[in-house]
């Protein structure tokens, strides 16, 4: 019985590791010409609620603009990209 339990735990652990390794992400950078401190906070919260977004970082600039970096799941990029555009951000092409 102990051997069966250990085998089950090992199988579950291997499955979780494989699933975690398969979660690939893509990073996109956006800019917004005018963004107040309140806007930056609200935009970040909105981005984190978008499907597929795993990380959102917004850096306010001295000129009042902001840089948004989002990390999205490779298999679910569109909702995060659409959310950034809806909030007034323009994608930076590198």
PDB file of N, CA and C in Angstrom:
ATOM      1  N   UNK A   1       0.823  -1.187   0.000  1.00  0.00           N
ATOM      2  CA  UNK A   1       0.000   0.000   0.000  1.00  0.00           C
ATOM      3  C   UNK A   1       0.874   1.261   0.000  1.00  0.00           C
ATOM      4  N   UNK A   2       1.950   1.255   0.793  1.00  0.00           N
ATOM      5  CA  UNK A   2       2.860   2.394   0.836  1.00  0.00           C
ATOM      6  C   UNK A   2       3.525   2.599  -0.522  1.00  0.00           C
ATOM      7  N   UNK A   3       3.886   1.484  -1.166  1.00  0.00           N
ATOM      8  CA  UNK A   3       4.523   1.567  -2.480  1.00  0.00           C
ATOM      9  C   UNK A   3       3.560   2.188  -3.498  1.00  0.00           C
ATOM     10  N   UNK A   4       2.288   1.824  -3.456  1.00  0.00           N
ATOM     11  CA  UNK A   4       1.288   2.375  -4.370  1.00  0.00           C
ATOM     12  C   UNK A   4       1.120   3.869  -4.132  1.00  0.00           C
ATOM     13  N   UNK A   5       1.070   4.274  -2.871  1.00  0.00           N
ATOM     14  CA  UNK A   5       0.931   5.696  -2.542  1.00  0.00           C
ATOM     15  C   UNK A   5       2.140   6.487  -3.032  1.00  0.00           C
ATOM     16  N   UNK A   6       3.331   5.953  -2.822  1.00  0.00           N
ATOM     17  CA  UNK A   6       4.541   6.633  -3.278  1.00  0.00           C
ATOM     18  C   UNK A   6       4.580   6.735  -4.800  1.00  0.00           C
ATOM     19  N   UNK A   7       4.149   5.683  -5.475  1.00  0.00           N
ATOM     20  CA  UNK A   7       4.105   5.702  -6.940  1.00  0.00           C
ATOM     21  C   UNK A   7       3.142   6.773  -7.436  1.00  0.00           C
ATOM     22  N   UNK A   8       2.003   6.876  -6.780  1.00  0.00           N
ATOM     23  CA  UNK A   8       1.010   7.888  -7.163  1.00  0.00           C
ATOM     24  C   UNK A   8       1.549   9.295  -6.947  1.00  0.00           C
ATOM     25  N   UNK A   9       2.211   9.518  -5.820  1.00  0.00           N
ATOM     26  CA  UNK A   9       2.780  10.832  -5.529  1.00  0.00           C
ATOM     27  C   UNK A   9       3.864  11.178  -6.541  1.00  0.00           C
ATOM     28  N   UNK A  10       4.712  10.218  -6.871  1.00  0.00           N
ATOM     29  CA  UNK A  10       5.768  10.443  -7.849  1.00  0.00           C
ATOM     30  C   UNK A  10       5.179  10.773  -9.218  1.00  0.00           C
ATOM     31  N   UNK A  11       4.163  10.043  -9.623  1.00  0.00           N
ATOM     32  CA  UNK A  11       3.527  10.284 -10.918  1.00  0.00           C
ATOM     33  C   UNK A  11       2.912  11.681 -10.964  1.00  0.00           C
ATOM     34  N   UNK A  12       2.267  12.089  -9.879  1.00  0.00           N
ATOM     35  CA  UNK A  12       1.669  13.417  -9.814  1.00  0.00           C
ATOM     36  C   UNK A  12       2.751  14.494  -9.875  1.00  0.00           C
ATOM     37  N   UNK A  13       3.844  14.297  -9.176  1.00  0.00           N
ATOM     38  CA  UNK A  13       4.949  15.263  -9.179  1.00  0.00           C
ATOM     39  C   UNK A  13       5.530  15.428 -10.576  1.00  0.00           C
ATOM     40  N   UNK A  14       5.744  14.334 -11.262  1.00  0.00           N
ATOM     41  CA  UNK A  14       6.283  14.384 -12.623  1.00  0.00           C
ATOM     42  C   UNK A  14       5.314  15.119 -13.541  1.00  0.00           C
ATOM     43  N   UNK A  15       4.033  14.850 -13.408  1.00  0.00           N
ATOM     44  CA  UNK A  15       3.019  15.521 -14.225  1.00  0.00           C
ATOM     45  C   UNK A  15       3.037  17.024 -13.984  1.00  0.00           C
ATOM     46  N   UNK A  16       3.132  17.442 -12.734  1.00  0.00           N
ATOM     47  CA  UNK A  16       3.160  18.866 -12.411  1.00  0.00           C
ATOM     48  C   UNK A  16       4.406  19.547 -12.963  1.00  0.00           C
ATOM     49  N   UNK A  17       5.537  18.889 -12.894  1.00  0.00           N
ATOM     50  CA  UNK A  17       6.776  19.460 -13.423  1.00  0.00           C
ATOM     51  C   UNK A  17       6.684  19.611 -14.932  1.00  0.00           C
ATOM     52  N   UNK A  18       6.179  18.616 -15.603  1.00  0.00           N
ATOM     53  CA  UNK A  18       6.031  18.679 -17.061  1.00  0.00           C
ATOM     54  C   UNK A  18       5.075  19.796 -17.441  1.00  0.00           C
ATOM     55  N   UNK A  19       3.964  19.920 -16.736  1.00  0.00           N
ATOM     56  CA  UNK A  19       2.992  20.974 -17.029  1.00  0.00           C
ATOM     57  C   UNK A  19       3.602  22.352 -16.804  1.00  0.00           C
ATOM     58  N   UNK A  20       4.367  22.513 -15.749  1.00  0.00           N
ATOM     59  CA  UNK A  20       4.988  23.807 -15.454  1.00  0.00           C
ATOM     60  C   UNK A  20       6.027  24.171 -16.507  1.00  0.00           C
ATOM     61  N   UNK A  21       6.772  23.214 -16.974  1.00  0.00           N
ATOM     62  CA  UNK A  21       7.795  23.475 -17.984  1.00  0.00           C
ATOM     63  C   UNK A  21       7.178  23.848 -19.323  1.00  0.00           C
ATOM     64  N   UNK A  22       5.995  23.379 -19.602  1.00  0.00           N
ATOM     65  CA  UNK A  22       5.346  23.640 -20.868  1.00  0.00           C
ATOM     66  C   UNK A  22       4.694  25.002 -20.959  1.00  0.00           C
ATOM     67  N   UNK A  23       4.604  25.733 -19.861  1.00  0.00           N
ATOM     68  CA  UNK A  23       3.954  27.036 -19.847  1.00  0.00           C
ATOM     69  C   UNK A  23       4.940  28.102 -20.318  1.00  0.00           C
ATOM     70  N   UNK A  24       4.970  28.348 -21.612  1.00  0.00           N
ATOM     71  CA  UNK A  24       5.889  29.332 -22.177  1.00  0.00           C
ATOM     72  C   UNK A  24       5.201  30.683 -22.253  1.00  0.00           C
ATOM     73  N   UNK A  25       5.989  31.748 -22.103  1.00  0.00           N
ATOM     74  CA  UNK A  25       5.434  33.095 -22.141  1.00  0.00           C
ATOM     75  C   UNK A  25       6.175  33.954 -23.156  1.00  0.00           C
ATOM     76  N   UNK A  26       5.523  35.054 -23.535  1.00  0.00           N
ATOM     77  CA  UNK A  26       6.075  36.009 -24.493  1.00  0.00           C
ATOM     78  C   UNK A  26       5.987  37.395 -23.850  1.00  0.00           C
ATOM     79  N   UNK A  27       7.003  38.226 -24.055  1.00  0.00           N
ATOM     80  CA  UNK A  27       7.040  39.566 -23.479  1.00  0.00           C
ATOM     81  C   UNK A  27       6.766  40.608 -24.560  1.00  0.00           C
ATOM     82  N   UNK A  28       5.845  41.540 -24.262  1.00  0.00           N
ATOM     83  CA  UNK A  28       5.538  42.640 -25.176  1.00  0.00           C
ATOM     84  C   UNK A  28       5.741  43.955 -24.438  1.00  0.00           C
ATOM     85  N   UNK A  29       6.182  44.983 -25.162  1.00  0.00           N
ATOM     86  CA  UNK A  29       6.386  46.312 -24.589  1.00  0.00           C
ATOM     87  C   UNK A  29       5.473  47.304 -25.300  1.00  0.00           C
ATOM     88  N   UNK A  30       4.841  48.161 -24.499  1.00  0.00           N
ATOM     89  CA  UNK A  30       3.923  49.181 -25.003  1.00  0.00           C
ATOM     90  C   UNK A  30       4.292  50.522 -24.396  1.00  0.00           C
ATOM     91  N   UNK A  31       3.833  51.602 -25.024  1.00  0.00           N
ATOM     92  CA  UNK A  31       4.026  52.944 -24.491  1.00  0.00           C
ATOM     93  C   UNK A  31       2.693  53.692 -24.504  1.00  0.00           C
ATOM     94  N   UNK A  32       2.551  54.627 -23.563  1.00  0.00           N
ATOM     95  CA  UNK A  32       1.352  55.461 -23.481  1.00  0.00           C
ATOM     96  C   UNK A  32       1.837  56.894 -23.282  1.00  0.00           C
ATOM     97  N   UNK A  33       1.406  57.837 -24.146  1.00  0.00           N
ATOM     98  CA  UNK A  33       1.951  59.192 -24.084  1.00  0.00           C
ATOM     99  C   UNK A  33       1.614  59.958 -22.800  1.00  0.00           C
ATOM    100  N   UNK A  34       0.447  59.766 -22.246  1.00  0.00           N
ATOM    101  CA  UNK A  34       0.033  60.472 -21.031  1.00  0.00           C
ATOM    102  C   UNK A  34      -0.527  59.475 -20.033  1.00  0.00           C
ATOM    103  N   UNK A  35       0.073  59.420 -18.836  1.00  0.00           N
ATOM    104  CA  UNK A  35      -0.391  58.473 -17.817  1.00  0.00           C
ATOM    105  C   UNK A  35      -0.096  59.032 -16.425  1.00  0.00           C
ATOM    106  N   UNK A  36      -1.150  59.376 -15.704  1.00  0.00           N
ATOM    107  CA  UNK A  36      -0.982  59.859 -14.331  1.00  0.00           C
ATOM    108  C   UNK A  36      -0.665  58.680 -13.414  1.00  0.00           C
ATOM    109  N   UNK A  37      -0.284  58.977 -12.178  1.00  0.00           N
ATOM    110  CA  UNK A  37      -0.003  57.910 -11.215  1.00  0.00           C
ATOM    111  C   UNK A  37      -1.227  57.026 -11.003  1.00  0.00           C
ATOM    112  N   UNK A  38      -2.400  57.654 -10.905  1.00  0.00           N
ATOM    113  CA  UNK A  38      -3.639  56.891 -10.704  1.00  0.00           C
ATOM    114  C   UNK A  38      -3.932  56.004 -11.912  1.00  0.00           C
ATOM    115  N   UNK A  39      -3.674  56.531 -13.102  1.00  0.00           N
ATOM    116  CA  UNK A  39      -3.893  55.755 -14.327  1.00  0.00           C
ATOM    117  C   UNK A  39      -2.973  54.544 -14.378  1.00  0.00           C
ATOM    118  N   UNK A  40      -1.725  54.732 -13.997  1.00  0.00           N
ATOM    119  CA  UNK A  40      -0.750  53.634 -14.014  1.00  0.00           C
ATOM    120  C   UNK A  40      -1.201  52.506 -13.090  1.00  0.00           C
ATOM    121  N   UNK A  41      -1.653  52.848 -11.899  1.00  0.00           N
ATOM    122  CA  UNK A  41      -2.116  51.833 -10.942  1.00  0.00           C
ATOM    123  C   UNK A  41      -3.332  51.097 -11.487  1.00  0.00           C
ATOM    124  N   UNK A  42      -4.302  51.855 -12.007  1.00  0.00           N
ATOM    125  CA  UNK A  42      -5.526  51.251 -12.543  1.00  0.00           C
ATOM    126  C   UNK A  42      -5.222  50.379 -13.768  1.00  0.00           C
ATOM    127  N   UNK A  43      -4.355  50.879 -14.648  1.00  0.00           N
ATOM    128  CA  UNK A  43      -4.006  50.116 -15.851  1.00  0.00           C
ATOM    129  C   UNK A  43      -3.340  48.786 -15.490  1.00  0.00           C
ATOM    130  N   UNK A  44      -2.438  48.809 -14.517  1.00  0.00           N
ATOM    131  CA  UNK A  44      -1.757  47.568 -14.112  1.00  0.00           C
ATOM    132  C   UNK A  44      -2.763  46.557 -13.577  1.00  0.00           C
ATOM    133  N   UNK A  45      -3.698  47.015 -12.748  1.00  0.00           N
ATOM    134  CA  UNK A  45      -4.724  46.112 -12.214  1.00  0.00           C
ATOM    135  C   UNK A  45      -5.571  45.532 -13.339  1.00  0.00           C
ATOM    136  N   UNK A  46      -5.952  46.383 -14.301  1.00  0.00           N
ATOM    137  CA  UNK A  46      -6.743  45.906 -15.443  1.00  0.00           C
ATOM    138  C   UNK A  46      -5.964  44.878 -16.262  1.00  0.00           C
ATOM    139  N   UNK A  47      -4.679  45.126 -16.470  1.00  0.00           N
ATOM    140  CA  UNK A  47      -3.864  44.198 -17.253  1.00  0.00           C
ATOM    141  C   UNK A  47      -3.747  42.843 -16.560  1.00  0.00           C
ATOM    142  N   UNK A  48      -3.580  42.846 -15.256  1.00  0.00           N
ATOM    143  CA  UNK A  48      -3.443  41.578 -14.532  1.00  0.00           C
ATOM    144  C   UNK A  48      -4.734  40.766 -14.545  1.00  0.00           C
ATOM    145  N   UNK A  49      -5.867  41.425 -14.783  1.00  0.00           N
ATOM    146  CA  UNK A  49      -7.143  40.705 -14.881  1.00  0.00           C
ATOM    147  C   UNK A  49      -7.376  40.113 -16.272  1.00  0.00           C
ATOM    148  N   UNK A  50      -6.621  40.566 -17.259  1.00  0.00           N
ATOM    149  CA  UNK A  50      -6.798  40.077 -18.631  1.00  0.00           C
ATOM    150  C   UNK A  50      -6.337  38.621 -18.732  1.00  0.00           C
ATOM    151  N   UNK A  51      -7.100  37.842 -19.437  1.00  0.00           N
ATOM    152  CA  UNK A  51      -6.781  36.426 -19.630  1.00  0.00           C
ATOM    153  C   UNK A  51      -5.422  36.274 -20.309  1.00  0.00           C
ATOM    154  N   UNK A  52      -4.614  35.353 -19.800  1.00  0.00           N
ATOM    155  CA  UNK A  52      -3.326  35.058 -20.405  1.00  0.00           C
ATOM    156  C   UNK A  52      -2.166  35.901 -19.899  1.00  0.00           C
ATOM    157  N   UNK A  53      -2.443  37.000 -19.189  1.00  0.00           N
ATOM    158  CA  UNK A  53      -1.375  37.870 -18.684  1.00  0.00           C
ATOM    159  C   UNK A  53      -0.817  37.276 -17.399  1.00  0.00           C
ATOM    160  N   UNK A  54       0.484  37.014 -17.381  1.00  0.00           N
ATOM    161  CA  UNK A  54       1.116  36.447 -16.189  1.00  0.00           C
ATOM    162  C   UNK A  54       1.884  37.500 -15.397  1.00  0.00           C
ATOM    163  N   UNK A  55       2.232  38.617 -16.055  1.00  0.00           N
ATOM    164  CA  UNK A  55       2.946  39.699 -15.370  1.00  0.00           C
ATOM    165  C   UNK A  55       2.709  40.992 -16.126  1.00  0.00           C
ATOM    166  N   UNK A  56       2.533  42.084 -15.381  1.00  0.00           N
ATOM    167  CA  UNK A  56       2.384  43.411 -15.981  1.00  0.00           C
ATOM    168  C   UNK A  56       3.188  44.401 -15.155  1.00  0.00           C
ATOM    169  N   UNK A  57       4.097  45.112 -15.811  1.00  0.00           N
ATOM    170  CA  UNK A  57       4.920  46.114 -15.145  1.00  0.00           C
ATOM    171  C   UNK A  57       4.769  47.424 -15.902  1.00  0.00           C
ATOM    172  N   UNK A  58       4.410  48.489 -15.183  1.00  0.00           N
ATOM    173  CA  UNK A  58       4.276  49.801 -15.810  1.00  0.00           C
ATOM    174  C   UNK A  58       5.273  50.745 -15.146  1.00  0.00           C
ATOM    175  N   UNK A  59       6.085  51.389 -15.977  1.00  0.00           N
ATOM    176  CA  UNK A  59       7.094  52.325 -15.484  1.00  0.00           C
ATOM    177  C   UNK A  59       6.722  53.734 -15.922  1.00  0.00           C
ATOM    178  N   UNK A  60       6.356  54.606 -14.971  1.00  0.00           N
ATOM    179  CA  UNK A  60       6.065  56.002 -15.326  1.00  0.00           C
ATOM    180  C   UNK A  60       7.365  56.732 -15.675  1.00  0.00           C
ATOM    181  N   UNK A  61       7.292  57.623 -16.653  1.00  0.00           N
ATOM    182  CA  UNK A  61       8.457  58.409 -17.073  1.00  0.00           C
ATOM    183  C   UNK A  61       8.289  59.864 -16.623  1.00  0.00           C
ATOM    184  N   UNK A  62       9.393  60.598 -16.536  1.00  0.00           N
ATOM    185  CA  UNK A  62       9.381  61.987 -16.074  1.00  0.00           C
ATOM    186  C   UNK A  62       8.532  62.898 -16.965  1.00  0.00           C
ATOM    187  N   UNK A  63       8.405  62.558 -18.248  1.00  0.00           N
ATOM    188  CA  UNK A  63       7.631  63.391 -19.173  1.00  0.00           C
ATOM    189  C   UNK A  63       6.130  63.113 -19.123  1.00  0.00           C
ATOM    190  N   UNK A  64       5.683  62.250 -18.205  1.00  0.00           N
ATOM    191  CA  UNK A  64       4.258  61.939 -18.066  1.00  0.00           C
ATOM    192  C   UNK A  64       3.814  60.722 -18.859  1.00  0.00           C
ATOM    193  N   UNK A  65       4.705  60.141 -19.633  1.00  0.00           N
ATOM    194  CA  UNK A  65       4.368  58.926 -20.385  1.00  0.00           C
ATOM    195  C   UNK A  65       4.622  57.704 -19.507  1.00  0.00           C
ATOM    196  N   UNK A  66       4.291  56.546 -20.032  1.00  0.00           N
ATOM    197  CA  UNK A  66       4.504  55.301 -19.285  1.00  0.00           C
ATOM    198  C   UNK A  66       4.895  54.184 -20.241  1.00  0.00           C
ATOM    199  N   UNK A  67       5.690  53.263 -19.732  1.00  0.00           N
ATOM    200  CA  UNK A  67       6.091  52.064 -20.475  1.00  0.00           C
ATOM    201  C   UNK A  67       5.433  50.868 -19.796  1.00  0.00           C
ATOM    202  N   UNK A  68       4.730  50.071 -20.579  1.00  0.00           N
ATOM    203  CA  UNK A  68       4.064  48.863 -20.085  1.00  0.00           C
ATOM    204  C   UNK A  68       4.776  47.649 -20.657  1.00  0.00           C
ATOM    205  N   UNK A  69       5.149  46.727 -19.794  1.00  0.00           N
ATOM    206  CA  UNK A  69       5.683  45.437 -20.232  1.00  0.00           C
ATOM    207  C   UNK A  69       4.732  44.368 -19.724  1.00  0.00           C
ATOM    208  N   UNK A  70       4.243  43.550 -20.648  1.00  0.00           N
ATOM    209  CA  UNK A  70       3.371  42.449 -20.242  1.00  0.00           C
ATOM    210  C   UNK A  70       3.989  41.126 -20.672  1.00  0.00           C
ATOM    211  N   UNK A  71       3.820  40.156 -19.822  1.00  0.00           N
ATOM    212  CA  UNK A  71       4.230  38.788 -20.124  1.00  0.00           C
ATOM    213  C   UNK A  71       2.940  37.997 -20.258  1.00  0.00           C
ATOM    214  N   UNK A  72       2.760  37.382 -21.414  1.00  0.00           N
ATOM    215  CA  UNK A  72       1.533  36.640 -21.679  1.00  0.00           C
ATOM    216  C   UNK A  72       1.859  35.195 -22.035  1.00  0.00           C
ATOM    217  N   UNK A  73       0.906  34.323 -21.776  1.00  0.00           N
ATOM    218  CA  UNK A  73       1.079  32.923 -22.153  1.00  0.00           C
ATOM    219  C   UNK A  73       1.162  32.835 -23.669  1.00  0.00           C
ATOM    220  N   UNK A  74       2.105  32.054 -24.137  1.00  0.00           N
ATOM    221  CA  UNK A  74       2.324  31.913 -25.577  1.00  0.00           C
ATOM    222  C   UNK A  74       1.058  31.454 -26.300  1.00  0.00           C
ATOM    223  N   UNK A  75       0.266  30.640 -25.652  1.00  0.00           N
ATOM    224  CA  UNK A  75      -0.942  30.095 -26.274  1.00  0.00           C
ATOM    225  C   UNK A  75      -2.164  30.982 -26.074  1.00  0.00           C
ATOM    226  N   UNK A  76      -2.022  32.118 -25.358  1.00  0.00           N
ATOM    227  CA  UNK A  76      -3.170  32.984 -25.076  1.00  0.00           C
ATOM    228  C   UNK A  76      -2.716  34.447 -25.064  1.00  0.00           C
ATOM    229  N   UNK A  77      -2.171  34.918 -26.188  1.00  0.00           N
ATOM    230  CA  UNK A  77      -1.610  36.265 -26.266  1.00  0.00           C
ATOM    231  C   UNK A  77      -2.644  37.351 -26.526  1.00  0.00           C
ATOM    232  N   UNK A  78      -3.648  37.063 -27.330  1.00  0.00           N
ATOM    233  CA  UNK A  78      -4.574  38.081 -27.825  1.00  0.00           C
ATOM    234  C   UNK A  78      -5.278  38.886 -26.730  1.00  0.00           C
ATOM    235  N   UNK A  79      -5.843  38.263 -25.683  1.00  0.00           N
ATOM    236  CA  UNK A  79      -6.558  39.075 -24.686  1.00  0.00           C
ATOM    237  C   UNK A  79      -5.682  40.138 -24.021  1.00  0.00           C
ATOM    238  N   UNK A  80      -4.448  39.814 -23.705  1.00  0.00           N
ATOM    239  CA  UNK A  80      -3.546  40.790 -23.093  1.00  0.00           C
ATOM    240  C   UNK A  80      -3.179  41.908 -24.048  1.00  0.00           C
ATOM    241  N   UNK A  81      -2.926  41.554 -25.295  1.00  0.00           N
ATOM    242  CA  UNK A  81      -2.583  42.553 -26.303  1.00  0.00           C
ATOM    243  C   UNK A  81      -3.762  43.486 -26.557  1.00  0.00           C
ATOM    244  N   UNK A  82      -4.966  42.923 -26.622  1.00  0.00           N
ATOM    245  CA  UNK A  82      -6.172  43.730 -26.831  1.00  0.00           C
ATOM    246  C   UNK A  82      -6.434  44.645 -25.640  1.00  0.00           C
ATOM    247  N   UNK A  83      -6.199  44.151 -24.426  1.00  0.00           N
ATOM    248  CA  UNK A  83      -6.406  44.965 -23.224  1.00  0.00           C
ATOM    249  C   UNK A  83      -5.459  46.164 -23.222  1.00  0.00           C
ATOM    250  N   UNK A  84      -4.211  45.957 -23.591  1.00  0.00           N
ATOM    251  CA  UNK A  84      -3.239  47.056 -23.632  1.00  0.00           C
ATOM    252  C   UNK A  84      -3.676  48.125 -24.632  1.00  0.00           C
ATOM    253  N   UNK A  85      -4.126  47.711 -25.795  1.00  0.00           N
ATOM    254  CA  UNK A  85      -4.580  48.660 -26.808  1.00  0.00           C
ATOM    255  C   UNK A  85      -5.835  49.392 -26.351  1.00  0.00           C
ATOM    256  N   UNK A  86      -6.742  48.683 -25.708  1.00  0.00           N
ATOM    257  CA  UNK A  86      -7.982  49.281 -25.210  1.00  0.00           C
ATOM    258  C   UNK A  86      -7.685  50.366 -24.159  1.00  0.00           C
ATOM    259  N   UNK A  87      -6.606  50.178 -23.389  1.00  0.00           N
ATOM    260  CA  UNK A  87      -6.227  51.146 -22.360  1.00  0.00           C
ATOM    261  C   UNK A  87      -5.407  52.314 -22.919  1.00  0.00           C
ATOM    262  N   UNK A  88      -5.174  52.322 -24.224  1.00  0.00           N
ATOM    263  CA  UNK A  88      -4.487  53.443 -24.859  1.00  0.00           C
ATOM    264  C   UNK A  88      -2.993  53.271 -25.054  1.00  0.00           C
ATOM    265  N   UNK A  89      -2.505  52.052 -24.928  1.00  0.00           N
ATOM    266  CA  UNK A  89      -1.078  51.782 -25.115  1.00  0.00           C
ATOM    267  C   UNK A  89      -0.815  51.399 -26.566  1.00  0.00           C
ATOM    268  N   UNK A  90       0.347  51.786 -27.070  1.00  0.00           N
ATOM    269  CA  UNK A  90       0.784  51.455 -28.422  1.00  0.00           C
ATOM    270  C   UNK A  90       1.976  50.517 -28.313  1.00  0.00           C
ATOM    271  N   UNK A  91       1.920  49.436 -29.052  1.00  0.00           N
ATOM    272  CA  UNK A  91       2.995  48.438 -28.983  1.00  0.00           C
ATOM    273  C   UNK A  91       4.285  48.990 -29.577  1.00  0.00           C
ATOM    274  N   UNK A  92       5.380  48.742 -28.885  1.00  0.00           N
ATOM    275  CA  UNK A  92       6.706  49.138 -29.353  1.00  0.00           C
ATOM    276  C   UNK A  92       7.268  47.973 -30.147  1.00  0.00           C
ATOM    277  N   UNK A  93       7.564  48.205 -31.409  1.00  0.00           N
ATOM    278  CA  UNK A  93       8.135  47.155 -32.263  1.00  0.00           C
ATOM    279  C   UNK A  93       9.646  47.209 -32.138  1.00  0.00           C
ATOM    280  N   UNK A  94      10.237  46.080 -31.771  1.00  0.00           N
ATOM    281  CA  UNK A  94      11.695  46.028 -31.625  1.00  0.00           C
ATOM    282  C   UNK A  94      12.330  45.379 -32.822  1.00  0.00           C
TER     283      UNK A  94
END
